[in-house]
Amino acid sequence: MADGPLAGFRILDLTQVVSGPFCTMTLGDLGADIIKVEPPEGDPTRRIGRPQKNGIPSGFLVFNRNKRSLVIDLKKEHGRDLVRKLVGKFDAMVENNRPGVADRLGIGYADIRKINPKIVYCAIHGFGPKGRLADFPAYDPVIQGYSGMAAVQGGPGQKPVAVKMALADKISGMTAALSIVSALHATRTRGVGQYIRIPMIEAMMAFAANDSMVGYAFVPEDEYKSQTPKNGSLDPFRTRDGYVTIAPYTDEQWSRLLTAIGHPEWWEIPDRRERLRASLKGIAALFPEQDSAYWLQKIEEADCPGGPVNNYDTLFNDPEIVANENFHTYEHPQAGTVRTVNPGMRFSETPARFWRRPPNLGEHTEEVLREAGVAREQIEELRQEKVIN
């Protein structure tokens, strides 16, 4: 049973793939009761992607814990009627269809608020409500490119490079989760429901276009954009047996680090920009002479931020990760033992946690409908009509 800070809230989840499921999984981690409404064939991530074990793609499992699955065929009028019947018992509803789809189905915000005026209705779309692309579809790579993120990753004048994960999807999902929690608070304190639109492009720019656009902050920008820091110090440094990261920010941290590695003279150059350039160049040449463990010890002695560069073959056994129990395993009825990452927040009294494995398709259909007051006879009729599974 959930005991997180959102325990008692009910969310009707009509989302698929990544952005919406990440949003609702986050709300589920916080204790909300998430009812995932799926078509008869299920969320597409149930059928596509690798790897799979016994027919279960890991891509579905990693975004759908802490949810119950309810199958409804929204192509059928009785299916749409069922959603409208259910929504009166929910605090929030989330969808990430192409703009206009929910309206055409009669389950858009205008229809739903007539049934439940205090509903928090969140729609995740690709673009903002104005402009030529308002109703255009979008997936993560499109948003990474359009928002400038791929250009930032590639570097000035270089080939744009996408971040190797569904970053825009997850940023949009996290923005949606924060927005829903905020709107639920407004419902409780002001008695109002509301519509939330999360344009992925706007969520991504709000996340990325701050430190990455410092050279464009002053208007006009022509004089300043060439002064944008290149952030070469953010890249890991090669050692004899791998890589380490360092992140000295203050002059004091730089001085302690360079003293610890035996080259305090690099920080004695009068011009700070030249000091940084010489220090980074010197470290890049010096660190390959010793193993990572040697340099990590020196970094720690200098009380300087730094650390190893893990991959997933090393991360799960890293002493800090093990000590903090950041990953755990559970048993899935088809896939067997499954590893998952724990929520990234710690509450002293109302813990966010894994409390329900990802559901099988339609596993909770009858359970959810009975909770909503749908009679057994009607459930059977809906099943015969293939409205539900």
CSV table of C-alpha atoms in Angstrom, one decimal:
chain,number,residue,atom,x,y,z
A,1,MET,CA,0.0,0.0,0.0
A,2,ALA,CA,1.2,3.5,-0.8
A,3,ASP,CA,2.2,5.8,2.0
A,4,GLY,CA,3.8,8.6,0.0
A,5,PRO,CA,2.8,12.3,0.1
A,6,LEU,CA,0.3,11.8,-2.7
A,7,ALA,CA,-1.5,8.8,-1.1
A,8,GLY,CA,-5.2,9.3,-1.6
A,9,PHE,CA,-5.0,11.1,-4.9
A,10,ARG,CA,-6.3,9.3,-8.0
A,11,ILE,CA,-4.9,9.9,-11.4
A,12,LEU,CA,-6.5,8.7,-14.7
A,13,ASP,CA,-3.6,8.1,-17.0
A,14,LEU,CA,-4.3,8.0,-20.8
A,15,THR,CA,-0.7,8.4,-21.8
A,16,GLN,CA,1.7,6.1,-23.8
A,17,VAL,CA,5.3,5.6,-24.6
A,18,VAL,CA,7.6,7.8,-22.4
A,19,SER,CA,6.7,11.4,-21.6
A,20,GLY,CA,3.3,10.7,-20.0
A,21,PRO,CA,4.2,7.4,-18.4
A,22,PHE,CA,7.3,9.0,-16.8
A,23,CYS,CA,5.0,11.7,-15.4
A,24,THR,CA,2.5,9.3,-14.0
A,25,MET,CA,5.2,6.9,-12.7
A,26,THR,CA,6.7,9.8,-10.7
A,27,LEU,CA,3.2,10.6,-9.3
A,28,GLY,CA,2.8,6.9,-8.5
A,29,ASP,CA,6.2,6.8,-6.7
A,30,LEU,CA,4.8,9.6,-4.6
A,31,GLY,CA,1.9,7.5,-3.6
A,32,ALA,CA,-0.9,8.5,-6.0
A,33,ASP,CA,-3.2,5.7,-7.3
A,34,ILE,CA,-2.4,5.6,-11.0
A,35,ILE,CA,-5.0,4.0,-13.3
A,36,LYS,CA,-3.3,3.4,-16.7
A,37,VAL,CA,-6.0,3.3,-19.4
A,38,GLU,CA,-4.7,1.2,-22.4
A,39,PRO,CA,-6.1,0.2,-25.7
A,40,PRO,CA,-6.8,-3.5,-26.3
A,41,GLU,CA,-3.3,-3.9,-27.8
A,42,GLY,CA,-1.7,-2.1,-24.9
A,43,ASP,CA,0.8,0.7,-24.7
A,44,PRO,CA,3.1,0.5,-27.8
A,45,THR,CA,6.1,-0.1,-25.5
A,46,ARG,CA,4.5,-3.4,-24.5
A,47,ARG,CA,5.2,-4.7,-28.0
A,48,ILE,CA,8.3,-2.9,-29.4
A,49,GLY,CA,11.8,-2.3,-28.3
A,50,ARG,CA,14.7,-4.4,-27.0
A,51,PRO,CA,15.7,-6.2,-24.9
A,52,GLN,CA,12.7,-8.5,-24.2
A,53,LYS,CA,12.5,-11.4,-21.8
A,54,ASN,CA,9.7,-13.9,-22.2
A,55,GLY,CA,7.9,-11.4,-24.5
A,56,ILE,CA,8.2,-8.5,-21.9
A,57,PRO,CA,10.1,-5.5,-23.2
A,58,SER,CA,12.2,-3.8,-20.5
A,59,GLY,CA,11.2,-0.5,-22.1
A,60,PHE,CA,7.6,-0.9,-20.7
A,61,LEU,CA,8.7,-2.0,-17.2
A,62,VAL,CA,11.1,1.0,-16.6
A,63,PHE,CA,8.3,3.6,-17.0
A,64,ASN,CA,5.2,1.9,-15.6
A,65,ARG,CA,5.7,0.8,-12.0
A,66,ASN,CA,3.2,1.8,-9.3
A,67,LYS,CA,0.2,1.7,-11.7
A,68,ARG,CA,-2.9,-0.4,-12.3
A,69,SER,CA,-3.9,-1.3,-15.9
A,70,LEU,CA,-7.4,-0.8,-17.2
A,71,VAL,CA,-8.1,-1.8,-20.8
A,72,ILE,CA,-10.7,0.4,-22.6
A,73,ASP,CA,-11.3,0.6,-26.4
A,74,LEU,CA,-11.7,4.3,-26.9
A,75,LYS,CA,-12.6,3.8,-30.5
A,76,LYS,CA,-15.9,2.6,-29.3
A,77,GLU,CA,-18.6,4.9,-27.9
A,78,HIS,CA,-19.2,2.8,-24.9
A,79,GLY,CA,-15.5,3.0,-24.1
A,80,ARG,CA,-15.5,6.7,-24.2
A,81,ASP,CA,-18.7,6.7,-22.1
A,82,LEU,CA,-16.8,4.6,-19.6
A,83,VAL,CA,-14.0,7.1,-19.3
A,84,ARG,CA,-16.5,9.9,-18.8
A,85,LYS,CA,-18.2,7.8,-16.1
A,86,LEU,CA,-14.9,7.1,-14.3
A,87,VAL,CA,-13.5,10.7,-14.4
A,88,GLY,CA,-15.8,12.0,-11.8
A,89,LYS,CA,-14.0,9.9,-9.2
A,90,PHE,CA,-10.5,11.1,-10.1
A,91,ASP,CA,-8.4,14.1,-9.0
A,92,ALA,CA,-6.4,14.4,-12.2
A,93,MET,CA,-6.3,13.1,-15.8
A,94,VAL,CA,-3.3,13.0,-18.1
A,95,GLU,CA,-3.0,12.5,-21.8
A,96,ASN,CA,-0.3,12.9,-24.5
A,97,ASN,CA,-2.2,12.4,-27.7
A,98,ARG,CA,-1.7,14.6,-30.7
A,99,PRO,CA,-3.6,17.9,-30.1
A,100,GLY,CA,-7.2,17.6,-31.0
A,101,VAL,CA,-7.5,13.8,-30.6
A,102,ALA,CA,-9.0,13.9,-27.1
A,103,ASP,CA,-11.4,16.6,-28.1
A,104,ARG,CA,-12.6,14.5,-31.1
A,105,LEU,CA,-13.1,11.6,-28.8
A,106,GLY,CA,-15.2,13.7,-26.4
A,107,ILE,CA,-12.7,13.3,-23.6
A,108,GLY,CA,-10.9,16.6,-23.9
A,109,TYR,CA,-10.9,19.2,-21.1
A,110,ALA,CA,-14.0,21.0,-22.2
A,111,ASP,CA,-16.0,17.7,-22.0
A,112,ILE,CA,-14.3,16.4,-18.8
A,113,ARG,CA,-14.7,19.6,-16.8
A,114,LYS,CA,-18.5,19.5,-17.3
A,115,ILE,CA,-18.4,16.2,-15.4
A,116,ASN,CA,-15.8,17.0,-12.9
A,117,PRO,CA,-15.2,20.8,-12.5
A,118,LYS,CA,-12.4,20.4,-10.1
A,119,ILE,CA,-10.4,18.0,-12.3
A,120,VAL,CA,-6.8,18.8,-13.0
A,121,TYR,CA,-6.4,17.9,-16.7
A,122,CYS,CA,-2.9,17.8,-18.1
A,123,ALA,CA,-2.1,17.4,-21.8
A,124,ILE,CA,1.5,16.8,-23.0
A,125,HIS,CA,2.0,18.0,-26.6
A,126,GLY,CA,5.0,18.7,-28.8
A,127,PHE,CA,4.6,22.4,-29.3
A,128,GLY,CA,2.9,25.5,-27.9
A,129,PRO,CA,-0.7,26.4,-28.6
A,130,LYS,CA,0.2,29.1,-31.2
A,131,GLY,CA,2.0,28.9,-34.4
A,132,ARG,CA,2.0,26.6,-37.4
A,133,LEU,CA,3.2,23.6,-35.5
A,134,ALA,CA,0.6,23.8,-32.6
A,135,ASP,CA,-1.0,20.6,-33.7
A,136,PHE,CA,2.1,18.9,-35.1
A,137,PRO,CA,3.3,15.6,-33.6
A,138,ALA,CA,6.7,15.3,-32.0
A,139,TYR,CA,9.0,12.8,-30.4
A,140,ASP,CA,12.1,13.2,-28.3
A,141,PRO,CA,14.7,13.6,-31.1
A,142,VAL,CA,12.6,16.3,-32.8
A,143,ILE,CA,12.5,18.3,-29.6
A,144,GLN,CA,16.2,17.8,-28.8
A,145,GLY,CA,17.0,19.3,-32.2
A,146,TYR,CA,14.4,22.0,-32.3
A,147,SER,CA,15.2,23.3,-28.7
A,148,GLY,CA,18.9,23.7,-29.3
A,149,MET,CA,19.9,20.9,-27.0
A,150,ALA,CA,21.6,18.8,-29.8
A,151,ALA,CA,23.6,21.9,-30.9
A,152,VAL,CA,24.7,22.5,-27.3
A,153,GLN,CA,25.9,18.9,-27.0
A,154,GLY,CA,27.7,19.1,-30.3
A,155,GLY,CA,29.4,22.4,-29.5
A,156,PRO,CA,29.8,25.6,-31.6
A,157,GLY,CA,30.4,24.9,-35.3
A,158,GLN,CA,30.3,21.1,-34.7
A,159,LYS,CA,27.8,18.4,-35.7
A,160,PRO,CA,24.8,18.5,-33.5
A,161,VAL,CA,24.6,15.5,-31.1
A,162,ALA,CA,21.5,14.1,-29.4
A,163,VAL,CA,21.7,13.2,-25.7
A,164,LYS,CA,21.6,9.4,-25.7
A,165,MET,CA,18.4,9.0,-23.8
A,166,ALA,CA,14.8,10.3,-24.0
A,167,LEU,CA,15.8,13.5,-22.3
A,168,ALA,CA,13.1,15.7,-23.8
A,169,ASP,CA,10.4,13.2,-23.0
A,170,LYS,CA,11.5,12.8,-19.4
A,171,ILE,CA,12.0,16.6,-18.8
A,172,SER,CA,8.4,17.0,-20.2
A,173,GLY,CA,7.1,14.3,-17.9
A,174,MET,CA,8.8,15.7,-14.9
A,175,THR,CA,7.5,19.2,-15.7
A,176,ALA,CA,4.0,17.7,-16.1
A,177,ALA,CA,4.3,15.9,-12.7
A,178,LEU,CA,5.4,19.1,-10.9
A,179,SER,CA,2.6,21.0,-12.6
A,180,ILE,CA,0.0,18.5,-11.6
A,181,VAL,CA,1.1,18.5,-8.0
A,182,SER,CA,0.9,22.3,-8.0
A,183,ALA,CA,-2.5,22.3,-9.6
A,184,LEU,CA,-3.8,19.7,-7.1
A,185,HIS,CA,-2.6,22.0,-4.3
A,186,ALA,CA,-4.6,24.9,-5.9
A,187,THR,CA,-7.6,22.7,-6.1
A,188,ARG,CA,-7.4,22.0,-2.4
A,189,THR,CA,-6.7,25.6,-1.4
A,190,ARG,CA,-8.8,27.5,-3.9
A,191,GLY,CA,-11.4,25.0,-5.0
A,192,VAL,CA,-10.5,25.2,-8.7
A,193,GLY,CA,-9.7,22.6,-11.3
A,194,GLN,CA,-7.7,23.6,-14.4
A,195,TYR,CA,-6.2,22.7,-17.7
A,196,ILE,CA,-2.4,22.3,-18.0
A,197,ARG,CA,-0.7,22.1,-21.4
A,198,ILE,CA,2.9,21.0,-21.4
A,199,PRO,CA,4.5,21.7,-24.7
A,200,MET,CA,7.6,19.5,-24.9
A,201,ILE,CA,9.6,22.2,-26.7
A,202,GLU,CA,8.8,24.7,-23.9
A,203,ALA,CA,9.6,22.3,-21.1
A,204,MET,CA,12.9,21.5,-22.8
A,205,MET,CA,13.9,25.1,-23.4
A,206,ALA,CA,13.0,26.0,-19.8
A,207,PHE,CA,15.3,23.3,-18.6
A,208,ALA,CA,18.2,23.9,-21.0
A,209,ALA,CA,18.1,27.6,-22.0
A,210,ASN,CA,19.6,29.1,-18.9
A,211,ASP,CA,23.2,28.2,-18.3
A,212,SER,CA,23.6,27.1,-22.0
A,213,MET,CA,22.5,30.6,-23.3
A,214,VAL,CA,24.5,32.9,-21.0
A,215,GLY,CA,26.2,34.3,-24.1
A,216,TYR,CA,22.8,35.4,-25.4
A,217,ALA,CA,21.4,36.9,-22.2
A,218,PHE,CA,22.5,40.5,-23.0
A,219,VAL,CA,20.6,42.1,-25.9
A,220,PRO,CA,22.0,42.7,-28.5
A,221,GLU,CA,24.1,39.6,-28.1
A,222,ASP,CA,26.7,40.1,-30.8
A,223,GLU,CA,29.3,41.4,-28.4
A,224,TYR,CA,28.8,38.7,-25.9
A,225,LYS,CA,28.0,35.4,-27.5
A,226,SER,CA,31.6,34.7,-28.4
A,227,GLN,CA,32.3,34.8,-24.6
A,228,THR,CA,30.2,31.8,-23.8
A,229,PRO,CA,32.3,29.4,-21.8
A,230,LYS,CA,33.3,26.3,-23.7
A,231,ASN,CA,32.9,24.1,-20.6
A,232,GLY,CA,35.7,21.9,-21.6
A,233,SER,CA,36.3,21.2,-17.9
A,234,LEU,CA,32.9,19.4,-17.8
A,235,ASP,CA,34.3,16.5,-19.8
A,236,PRO,CA,35.9,13.6,-18.0
A,237,PHE,CA,39.7,13.3,-18.0
A,238,ARG,CA,41.4,10.1,-19.2
A,239,THR,CA,43.5,8.2,-16.6
A,240,ARG,CA,45.7,5.2,-17.1
A,241,ASP,CA,42.8,2.8,-16.6
A,242,GLY,CA,39.7,4.8,-17.3
A,243,TYR,CA,38.3,8.3,-16.6
A,244,VAL,CA,37.6,10.6,-13.7
A,245,THR,CA,35.6,13.9,-13.4
A,246,ILE,CA,36.6,17.0,-11.5
A,247,ALA,CA,34.5,20.0,-10.8
A,248,PRO,CA,36.5,22.7,-9.0
A,249,TYR,CA,34.5,25.9,-9.1
A,250,THR,CA,36.1,28.3,-6.7
A,251,ASP,CA,39.7,29.5,-6.8
A,252,GLU,CA,40.3,27.8,-3.5
A,253,GLN,CA,39.2,24.5,-4.8
A,254,TRP,CA,41.5,24.9,-7.8
A,255,SER,CA,44.4,25.8,-5.7
A,256,ARG,CA,43.9,22.8,-3.3
A,257,LEU,CA,43.5,20.4,-6.2
A,258,LEU,CA,46.6,21.6,-8.1
A,259,THR,CA,48.6,21.5,-4.9
A,260,ALA,CA,47.4,17.9,-4.2
A,261,ILE,CA,48.4,16.7,-7.7
A,262,GLY,CA,51.9,18.4,-7.4
A,263,HIS,CA,51.5,21.4,-9.6
A,264,PRO,CA,50.5,24.5,-7.6
A,265,GLU,CA,52.4,26.6,-10.1
A,266,TRP,CA,49.7,26.2,-12.7
A,267,TRP,CA,47.4,28.4,-10.4
A,268,GLU,CA,50.1,31.1,-10.0
A,269,ILE,CA,49.7,32.5,-13.5
A,270,PRO,CA,48.4,36.1,-13.2
A,271,ASP,CA,45.5,35.9,-15.7
A,272,ARG,CA,42.7,33.7,-14.5
A,273,ARG,CA,41.6,32.6,-18.0
A,274,GLU,CA,45.2,31.6,-18.7
A,275,ARG,CA,45.4,29.8,-15.4
A,276,LEU,CA,42.4,27.7,-16.2
A,277,ARG,CA,43.7,26.9,-19.7
A,278,ALA,CA,47.1,25.9,-18.4
A,279,SER,CA,45.5,23.8,-15.6
A,280,LEU,CA,43.1,21.9,-17.8
A,281,LYS,CA,45.8,21.2,-20.4
A,282,GLY,CA,48.2,20.1,-17.7
A,283,ILE,CA,45.7,17.8,-16.0
A,284,ALA,CA,44.8,16.3,-19.4
A,285,ALA,CA,48.5,15.4,-19.9
A,286,LEU,CA,49.2,14.3,-16.3
A,287,PHE,CA,46.2,12.1,-15.4
A,288,PRO,CA,47.0,9.3,-18.0
A,289,GLU,CA,50.2,8.6,-16.0
A,290,GLN,CA,48.3,7.0,-13.0
A,291,ASP,CA,45.2,4.9,-12.4
A,292,SER,CA,41.8,6.5,-11.6
A,293,ALA,CA,42.0,5.3,-7.9
A,294,TYR,CA,45.2,7.3,-7.5
A,295,TRP,CA,43.7,10.5,-8.8
A,296,LEU,CA,40.4,10.0,-6.9
A,297,GLN,CA,42.4,9.8,-3.7
A,298,LYS,CA,44.2,13.1,-4.5
A,299,ILE,CA,40.9,14.8,-5.4
A,300,GLU,CA,39.4,13.7,-2.1
A,301,GLU,CA,42.5,14.9,-0.2
A,302,ALA,CA,42.0,18.3,-1.8
A,303,ASP,CA,38.3,18.4,-0.7
A,304,CYS,CA,37.5,19.0,-4.4
A,305,PRO,CA,34.3,17.9,-6.1
A,306,GLY,CA,35.1,14.9,-8.3
A,307,GLY,CA,34.4,11.3,-8.9
A,308,PRO,CA,34.7,8.2,-11.1
A,309,VAL,CA,33.0,7.8,-14.5
A,310,ASN,CA,30.8,4.8,-14.1
A,311,ASN,CA,28.9,2.8,-16.7
A,312,TYR,CA,26.1,0.4,-15.9
A,313,ASP,CA,28.6,-2.5,-15.6
A,314,THR,CA,30.3,-0.7,-12.7
A,315,LEU,CA,27.5,1.6,-11.3
A,316,PHE,CA,25.5,-1.2,-9.5
A,317,ASN,CA,28.5,-2.2,-7.5
A,318,ASP,CA,29.8,1.3,-6.7
A,319,PRO,CA,30.1,1.5,-2.9
A,320,GLU,CA,28.2,4.8,-2.6
A,321,ILE,CA,25.3,3.4,-4.8
A,322,VAL,CA,25.2,0.1,-2.8
A,323,ALA,CA,25.3,2.0,0.5
A,324,ASN,CA,22.3,4.2,-0.5
A,325,GLU,CA,20.3,1.3,-2.0
A,326,ASN,CA,19.6,3.3,-5.2
A,327,PHE,CA,18.6,0.2,-7.1
A,328,HIS,CA,16.5,-2.8,-6.2
A,329,THR,CA,15.1,-5.9,-7.8
A,330,TYR,CA,11.6,-7.4,-7.8
A,331,GLU,CA,9.9,-10.5,-9.2
A,332,HIS,CA,7.8,-10.2,-12.3
A,333,PRO,CA,5.4,-13.0,-13.2
A,334,GLN,CA,6.7,-13.3,-16.8
A,335,ALA,CA,10.0,-11.6,-16.8
A,336,GLY,CA,11.4,-13.0,-13.6
A,337,THR,CA,13.9,-10.9,-11.6
A,338,VAL,CA,13.9,-7.3,-12.8
A,339,ARG,CA,16.1,-4.4,-11.7
A,340,THR,CA,14.8,-0.9,-11.3
A,341,VAL,CA,16.1,2.4,-10.0
A,342,ASN,CA,14.5,3.9,-6.9
A,343,PRO,CA,12.8,7.3,-6.8
A,344,GLY,CA,15.3,10.2,-6.6
A,345,MET,CA,13.7,11.9,-3.6
A,346,ARG,CA,13.8,11.0,0.1
A,347,PHE,CA,11.0,12.0,2.5
A,348,SER,CA,11.4,11.6,6.2
A,349,GLU,CA,7.7,10.8,6.9
A,350,THR,CA,6.0,10.0,3.7
A,351,PRO,CA,8.4,7.9,1.6
A,352,ALA,CA,8.4,7.8,-2.2
A,353,ARG,CA,9.1,4.2,-3.2
A,354,PHE,CA,8.4,1.2,-5.4
A,355,TRP,CA,5.2,-0.3,-4.1
A,356,ARG,CA,3.6,-2.0,-7.1
A,357,ARG,CA,5.2,-3.8,-10.0
A,358,PRO,CA,4.4,-2.8,-13.6
A,359,PRO,CA,1.0,-4.3,-14.4
A,360,ASN,CA,0.1,-6.9,-17.0
A,361,LEU,CA,-2.2,-5.6,-19.7
A,362,GLY,CA,-5.7,-5.2,-18.3
A,363,GLU,CA,-4.7,-6.8,-15.0
A,364,HIS,CA,-6.9,-4.5,-12.9
A,365,THR,CA,-9.8,-3.8,-15.3
A,366,GLU,CA,-12.5,-5.5,-13.3
A,367,GLU,CA,-11.1,-4.3,-10.0
A,368,VAL,CA,-11.1,-0.7,-11.1
A,369,LEU,CA,-14.5,-0.8,-12.6
A,370,ARG,CA,-16.0,-2.4,-9.5
A,371,GLU,CA,-14.4,0.3,-7.3
A,372,ALA,CA,-16.1,2.8,-9.6
A,373,GLY,CA,-19.5,1.2,-9.0
A,374,VAL,CA,-19.9,-0.5,-12.3
A,375,ALA,CA,-22.2,-3.5,-11.9
A,376,ARG,CA,-20.9,-7.0,-12.7
A,377,GLU,CA,-23.6,-7.4,-15.3
A,378,GLN,CA,-22.5,-4.2,-17.1
A,379,ILE,CA,-18.8,-5.3,-16.9
A,380,GLU,CA,-19.7,-8.6,-18.6
A,381,GLU,CA,-21.7,-6.7,-21.3
A,382,LEU,CA,-18.7,-4.4,-21.9
A,383,ARG,CA,-16.5,-7.4,-22.1
A,384,GLN,CA,-18.8,-9.1,-24.6
A,385,GLU,CA,-18.8,-6.0,-26.7
A,386,LYS,CA,-14.9,-6.0,-26.5
A,387,VAL,CA,-15.0,-2.5,-25.0
A,388,ILE,CA,-12.9,-3.9,-22.1
A,389,ASN,CA,-10.7,-7.0,-21.9
